[in-house]
């Protein structure tokens, strides 16, 4: 109950908070459908234009040049084990929201580093997820999941406490069928190209199996050397030693350290890699002397660098990686502006990448200047920039990409891979950088079944934005049709050097 003061008197009202929370928790059997005009403008003329544009790209193939799906899925092509381990436990978008509302990571099946108890029963994990599904209302996760449930599994009711086990069984039954095996879904989703991401020391055995299998699906790796580039990583020294053992180079010397990276990049390229990826807290680059670089490497291996010196080391390696990309043709992706593993106790208990990454400010203009002074004019180099610092969109990223031949802008990433995030990004950078200095969309996901949903959202928002420009007579509709196609597939193909599967 509660009190409301009306004209000086106190009225007693039964607000029913406990019952409301109980009803919300239990949920009802609400129907699930996907509106054909979802995410388009509420303004009738713009909505009609967006609908026409979307019809031209709705069935285009999916180009997914950066992501984190498991290559073992496609190498072994085994049935997914259960709905919870496929859709809930790997998805940090989901468990970070649930954790924020007091749901323990153990109850979602995340293993503890100390071997302590975590839930192993996938039905119990799914029930916890379903009990809290309402928490995702208004979020991209809800859009993606509803799309997955309805379009992939044919589910026609909203997930909730009451529907949890029925939906679990529906999905579980289908996952056992051949048409729901990883390769069959890959083909059903019309995926033209998919890149996974592996660490520098990864043997890439799964990618070898994919190549040897004769399967026509295009799945490639991406070179991610962060663990042997970041002196603040707890495994840095051991990793650099292993890098030397793998390549036969003396990685205690600067020349040997760089040579080892070149060899590993070639190893990845032989297994289909078209890009590298670098997750750094800042966009800092450097152009130090060889003597200075050797001093930083020695300090890093001994664990003696300050935070500033560690950032210097990372910045120098970014410049070196850009030079290597110019030499070997691998596209360079930089993901900057994020504080990784912000929640120390979660990292201690569960390890890295458990949903505690947070945005941080980045100065791209100052940070990238040493690298751009050396390589910015090189048209043969492609560097794609991503950030969690939205304030840098119009201040840094748009103007930089609108000038330097090597730069392209990645789509909004992580927290901003969303309806409003995409719109803010477009309105901040496109007037300065133009459409052709962007690289279309990539989904950057670990959740394989969300890939069609994510690309569908991106295409709908692209068409919504283009419709706004057309309605305001800033674009012709003919131009809008061409740009919708470019944004859906062709800009990604071009930026990552991918030929269409039909050519």
XYZ file of N, CA and C in Angstrom, residues 34-171:
414
model
N 6.398 -10.480 -35.110
C 7.334 -9.447 -35.541
C 6.621 -8.537 -36.531
N 6.464 -7.270 -36.151
C 5.738 -6.344 -37.015
C 6.576 -6.051 -38.262
N 5.982 -6.076 -39.442
C 6.769 -5.861 -40.669
C 7.399 -4.482 -40.756
N 6.857 -3.496 -40.049
C 7.414 -2.134 -40.090
C 8.230 -1.809 -38.842
N 8.641 -2.821 -38.092
C 9.380 -2.558 -36.855
C 10.652 -1.762 -37.151
N 10.906 -0.814 -36.275
C 12.095 0.051 -36.276
C 12.047 1.161 -37.321
N 11.027 1.180 -38.174
C 10.899 2.278 -39.119
C 10.277 3.485 -38.410
N 10.361 4.635 -39.035
C 9.820 5.855 -38.464
C 8.309 5.762 -38.278
N 7.814 6.469 -37.248
C 6.368 6.551 -37.046
C 5.721 7.507 -38.038
N 6.525 8.329 -38.718
C 6.002 9.273 -39.703
C 5.671 8.513 -40.993
N 4.466 8.682 -41.490
C 3.931 7.806 -42.535
C 4.749 7.840 -43.819
N 5.128 9.020 -44.309
C 5.869 9.102 -45.561
C 7.234 8.440 -45.442
N 7.927 8.729 -44.336
C 9.242 8.116 -44.137
C 9.121 6.601 -43.991
N 8.103 6.158 -43.287
C 7.905 4.719 -43.107
C 7.683 4.036 -44.454
N 6.916 4.659 -45.325
C 6.654 4.067 -46.632
C 7.930 3.981 -47.464
N 8.751 5.015 -47.403
C 10.021 4.991 -48.145
C 10.937 3.914 -47.572
N 11.026 3.864 -46.253
C 11.882 2.857 -45.616
C 11.446 1.448 -46.002
N 10.147 1.238 -46.077
C 9.610 -0.076 -46.453
C 10.068 -0.445 -47.867
N 10.016 0.509 -48.774
C 10.437 0.233 -50.154
C 11.938 -0.058 -50.219
N 12.724 0.717 -49.495
C 14.172 0.489 -49.492
C 14.514 -0.872 -48.894
N 13.850 -1.203 -47.805
C 14.146 -2.448 -47.109
C 13.856 -3.658 -47.991
N 12.833 -3.572 -48.808
C 12.505 -4.685 -49.695
C 13.629 -4.992 -50.679
N 14.480 -4.014 -50.950
C 15.586 -4.229 -51.887
C 16.791 -4.890 -51.223
N 16.865 -4.890 -49.896
C 18.042 -5.448 -49.211
C 17.703 -6.567 -48.239
N 16.427 -6.801 -47.994
C 16.002 -7.758 -46.979
C 16.646 -9.121 -47.163
N 16.777 -9.563 -48.398
C 17.264 -10.916 -48.669
C 18.689 -10.949 -49.198
N 19.403 -9.856 -49.061
C 20.808 -9.858 -49.452
C 21.604 -10.795 -48.532
N 22.697 -11.378 -49.021
C 23.504 -12.252 -48.163
C 24.115 -11.485 -47.003
N 24.522 -12.224 -45.985
C 25.143 -11.633 -44.802
C 26.659 -11.716 -44.938
N 27.302 -10.577 -44.825
C 28.758 -10.504 -44.756
C 29.109 -10.141 -43.315
N 29.790 -11.049 -42.633
C 30.078 -10.877 -41.205
C 31.592 -10.933 -40.991
N 32.308 -9.825 -41.246
C 33.772 -9.875 -41.284
C 34.460 -9.729 -39.931
N 33.678 -9.562 -38.862
C 34.295 -9.510 -37.541
C 33.326 -10.053 -36.511
N 33.750 -11.079 -35.768
C 32.890 -11.648 -34.737
C 33.645 -12.641 -33.881
N 32.913 -13.266 -32.991
C 33.539 -14.130 -31.987
C 32.811 -15.457 -31.838
N 32.206 -15.939 -32.908
C 31.601 -17.264 -32.837
C 32.703 -18.322 -32.749
N 32.320 -19.522 -32.313
C 33.284 -20.584 -32.058
C 33.538 -21.363 -33.347
N 34.766 -21.372 -33.863
C 35.013 -22.099 -35.111
C 34.790 -23.606 -34.987
N 34.839 -24.126 -33.746
C 34.593 -25.564 -33.553
C 33.185 -25.947 -34.003
N 32.228 -25.030 -33.906
C 30.879 -25.327 -34.367
C 30.893 -25.754 -35.834
N 31.651 -25.023 -36.642
C 31.645 -25.263 -38.084
C 32.649 -26.350 -38.473
N 33.668 -26.551 -37.657
C 34.643 -27.605 -37.927
C 34.041 -28.980 -37.671
N 33.301 -29.115 -36.564
C 32.757 -30.420 -36.171
C 31.330 -30.624 -36.652
N 30.613 -29.531 -36.836
C 29.225 -29.564 -37.309
C 28.357 -30.500 -36.467
N 28.570 -30.460 -35.153
C 27.775 -31.271 -34.237
C 26.563 -30.482 -33.757
N 25.516 -31.186 -33.383
C 24.310 -30.527 -32.885
C 24.631 -29.714 -31.637
N 24.022 -28.544 -31.525
C 24.158 -27.746 -30.309
C 23.534 -28.509 -29.153
N 24.162 -28.458 -27.986
C 23.772 -29.353 -26.902
C 22.430 -29.016 -26.274
N 22.141 -27.735 -26.062
C 20.899 -27.362 -25.393
C 20.677 -25.864 -25.544
N 19.463 -25.379 -25.337
C 19.164 -23.954 -25.524
C 19.952 -23.036 -24.605
N 20.188 -23.436 -23.376
C 20.856 -22.541 -22.425
C 22.312 -22.299 -22.806
N 23.039 -23.371 -23.123
C 24.456 -23.202 -23.460
C 24.635 -22.529 -24.806
N 23.620 -22.579 -25.661
C 23.691 -21.913 -26.959
C 23.314 -20.440 -26.869
N 22.257 -20.132 -26.127
C 21.673 -18.790 -26.187
C 21.930 -17.927 -24.955
N 22.243 -18.523 -23.816
C 22.341 -17.741 -22.584
C 23.777 -17.645 -22.074
N 24.376 -18.764 -21.750
C 25.657 -18.759 -21.044
C 26.779 -18.035 -21.788
N 26.871 -18.113 -23.146
C 27.975 -17.419 -23.818
C 27.748 -15.927 -24.035
N 26.561 -15.418 -23.771
C 26.182 -14.077 -24.236
C 26.326 -13.048 -23.128
N 27.420 -12.277 -23.174
C 27.659 -11.299 -22.109
C 26.678 -10.138 -22.151
N 26.008 -9.904 -23.283
C 24.931 -8.916 -23.310
C 23.819 -9.316 -22.334
N 23.571 -10.624 -22.256
C 22.495 -11.114 -21.403
C 22.904 -11.138 -19.945
N 24.026 -11.764 -19.632
C 24.289 -11.953 -18.208
C 24.747 -10.684 -17.509
N 25.210 -9.668 -18.276
C 25.536 -8.406 -17.582
C 24.249 -7.708 -17.113
N 23.187 -7.774 -17.937
C 21.914 -7.189 -17.522
C 21.323 -7.954 -16.347
N 21.352 -9.271 -16.412
C 20.810 -10.077 -15.328
C 21.589 -9.841 -14.040
N 22.904 -9.746 -14.147
C 23.730 -9.484 -12.967
C 23.371 -8.138 -12.343
N 23.056 -7.140 -13.184
C 22.714 -5.815 -12.666
C 21.438 -5.835 -11.845
N 20.622 -6.867 -12.021
C 19.371 -6.999 -11.278
C 19.468 -8.076 -10.190
N 20.692 -8.447 -9.841
C 20.897 -9.334 -8.711
C 20.902 -10.810 -9.026
N 20.909 -11.170 -10.302
C 20.975 -12.583 -10.673
C 22.440 -13.011 -10.652
N 22.749 -14.052 -9.933
C 24.153 -14.469 -9.809
C 24.629 -15.116 -11.104
N 25.912 -14.922 -11.419
C 26.482 -15.539 -12.604
C 26.529 -17.054 -12.465
N 26.657 -17.533 -11.231
C 26.645 -18.983 -11.012
C 25.319 -19.598 -11.453
N 24.215 -18.894 -11.200
C 22.907 -19.434 -11.557
C 22.691 -19.486 -13.067
N 23.546 -18.764 -13.820
C 23.465 -18.765 -15.279
C 24.465 -19.729 -15.899
N 25.144 -20.484 -15.050
C 26.035 -21.521 -15.550
C 27.449 -21.089 -15.822
N 27.836 -19.858 -15.458
C 29.206 -19.430 -15.690
C 30.132 -20.120 -14.698
N 31.182 -20.766 -15.171
C 32.072 -21.493 -14.266
C 32.949 -20.558 -13.458
N 33.174 -20.916 -12.214
C 34.059 -20.157 -11.332
C 35.496 -20.638 -11.514
N 36.441 -19.706 -11.433
C 37.843 -20.072 -11.581
C 38.331 -20.927 -10.426
N 37.712 -20.773 -9.250
C 38.153 -21.539 -8.097
C 37.482 -22.913 -8.006
N 36.709 -23.250 -9.017
C 36.041 -24.543 -9.020
C 34.812 -24.618 -8.147
N 34.375 -23.485 -7.602
C 33.179 -23.446 -6.774
C 31.939 -23.809 -7.564
N 30.833 -24.044 -6.879
C 29.622 -24.531 -7.557
C 28.995 -23.495 -8.486
N 28.620 -23.958 -9.656
C 27.816 -23.190 -10.604
C 26.752 -24.125 -11.155
N 25.635 -23.551 -11.547
C 24.526 -24.360 -12.041
C 24.936 -25.099 -13.317
N 24.661 -26.396 -13.359
C 24.988 -27.219 -14.514
C 23.755 -27.673 -15.279
N 22.594 -27.575 -14.654
C 21.368 -28.046 -15.291
C 20.854 -26.985 -16.263
N 20.862 -27.265 -17.570
C 20.460 -26.226 -18.531
C 19.002 -25.798 -18.377
N 18.148 -26.682 -17.895
C 16.746 -26.291 -17.694
C 16.617 -25.264 -16.584
N 17.382 -25.441 -15.524
C 17.336 -24.472 -14.433
C 17.905 -23.122 -14.877
N 18.970 -23.167 -15.657
C 19.540 -21.920 -16.190
C 18.505 -21.218 -17.063
N 17.833 -21.978 -17.922
C 16.828 -21.393 -18.819
C 15.664 -20.793 -18.023
N 15.264 -21.461 -16.946
C 14.164 -20.946 -16.145
C 14.528 -19.621 -15.496
N 15.750 -19.518 -14.986
C 16.207 -18.247 -14.414
C 16.166 -17.155 -15.475
N 16.675 -17.462 -16.653
C 16.659 -16.514 -17.763
C 15.227 -16.095 -18.113
N 14.334 -17.061 -18.215
C 12.942 -16.768 -18.574
C 12.245 -15.947 -17.493
N 12.527 -16.245 -16.217
C 11.931 -15.487 -15.118
C 12.264 -14.006 -15.196
N 13.390 -13.688 -15.817
C 13.866 -12.298 -15.860
C 13.873 -11.725 -17.275
N 13.201 -12.384 -18.206
C 13.246 -11.936 -19.601
C 12.683 -10.529 -19.768
N 11.763 -10.141 -18.884
C 11.184 -8.794 -18.977
C 12.234 -7.699 -18.787
N 13.364 -8.018 -18.177
C 14.403 -7.002 -17.958
C 14.972 -6.476 -19.271
N 14.786 -7.219 -20.341
C 15.382 -6.821 -21.617
C 14.449 -5.980 -22.480
N 13.267 -5.638 -21.969
C 12.364 -4.778 -22.722
C 13.068 -3.474 -23.090
N 12.949 -3.075 -24.350
C 13.556 -1.832 -24.813
C 15.021 -1.937 -25.178
N 15.624 -3.113 -25.029
C 17.051 -3.278 -25.317
C 17.248 -3.999 -26.650
N 18.435 -3.862 -27.254
C 18.721 -4.633 -28.470
C 18.618 -6.135 -28.250
N 19.028 -6.601 -27.070
C 18.973 -8.040 -26.802
C 17.562 -8.579 -26.975
N 16.569 -7.828 -26.521
C 15.178 -8.269 -26.654
C 14.783 -8.341 -28.132
N 15.201 -7.361 -28.909
C 14.894 -7.367 -30.337
C 15.529 -8.581 -31.003
N 16.814 -8.814 -30.712
C 17.518 -9.932 -31.335
C 16.918 -11.277 -30.922
N 16.631 -11.424 -29.626
C 16.129 -12.707 -29.140
C 14.723 -13.001 -29.664
N 13.842 -12.012 -29.633
C 12.501 -12.233 -30.171
C 12.574 -12.631 -31.647
N 13.457 -11.978 -32.384
C 13.656 -12.324 -33.798
C 14.139 -13.766 -33.926
N 15.096 -14.160 -33.087
C 15.635 -15.521 -33.132
C 14.563 -16.545 -32.787
N 13.841 -16.291 -31.693
C 12.799 -17.233 -31.289
C 11.765 -17.423 -32.401
N 11.320 -16.299 -32.970
C 10.224 -16.361 -33.944
C 10.702 -16.853 -35.310
N 11.827 -16.294 -35.801
C 12.245 -16.574 -37.173
C 13.030 -17.872 -37.311
N 13.807 -18.211 -36.304
C 14.627 -19.418 -36.397
C 13.865 -20.643 -35.904
N 13.101 -20.481 -34.805
C 12.454 -21.634 -34.183
C 10.926 -21.651 -34.325
N 10.348 -20.609 -34.924
C 8.911 -20.593 -35.137
C 8.094 -20.441 -33.870
N 8.665 -19.845 -32.834
C 7.966 -19.691 -31.555
C 6.999 -18.511 -31.654
N 5.771 -18.696 -31.165
C 4.734 -17.680 -31.333
C 4.240 -17.118 -30.006
N 5.005 -17.315 -28.941
C 4.638 -16.708 -27.661
C 5.885 -16.171 -26.982
N 5.703 -15.142 -26.178
C 6.817 -14.468 -25.518
C 7.380 -15.365 -24.416
N 8.689 -15.384 -24.303
C 9.343 -16.133 -23.235
C 9.023 -15.503 -21.887
N 8.677 -16.320 -20.931
C 8.408 -15.887 -19.563
C 8.427 -17.091 -18.656
N 8.153 -16.875 -17.379
C 8.201 -17.985 -16.431
C 7.263 -19.113 -16.828
N 6.053 -18.749 -17.220
C 5.047 -19.774 -17.519
C 5.327 -20.519 -18.815
N 5.976 -19.846 -19.767
C 6.224 -20.469 -21.072
C 7.621 -21.050 -21.183
N 8.428 -20.937 -20.137
C 9.850 -21.260 -20.219
C 10.108 -22.680 -20.683
N 9.502 -23.660 -20.022
C 9.817 -25.048 -20.345
C 9.242 -25.473 -21.685
N 8.069 -24.949 -22.042
C 7.517 -25.263 -23.363
C 8.434 -24.754 -24.463
N 8.929 -23.521 -24.311
C 9.829 -22.946 -25.307
C 11.171 -23.681 -25.295
N 11.664 -24.019 -24.104
C 12.905 -24.788 -24.007
C 12.779 -26.083 -24.800
N 11.693 -26.814 -24.592
C 11.505 -28.096 -25.274
C 11.376 -27.912 -26.782
N 10.692 -26.857 -27.190
C 10.553 -26.583 -28.619
C 11.917 -26.374 -29.269
N 12.746 -25.553 -28.622
C 14.078 -25.292 -29.161
C 14.940 -26.545 -29.089
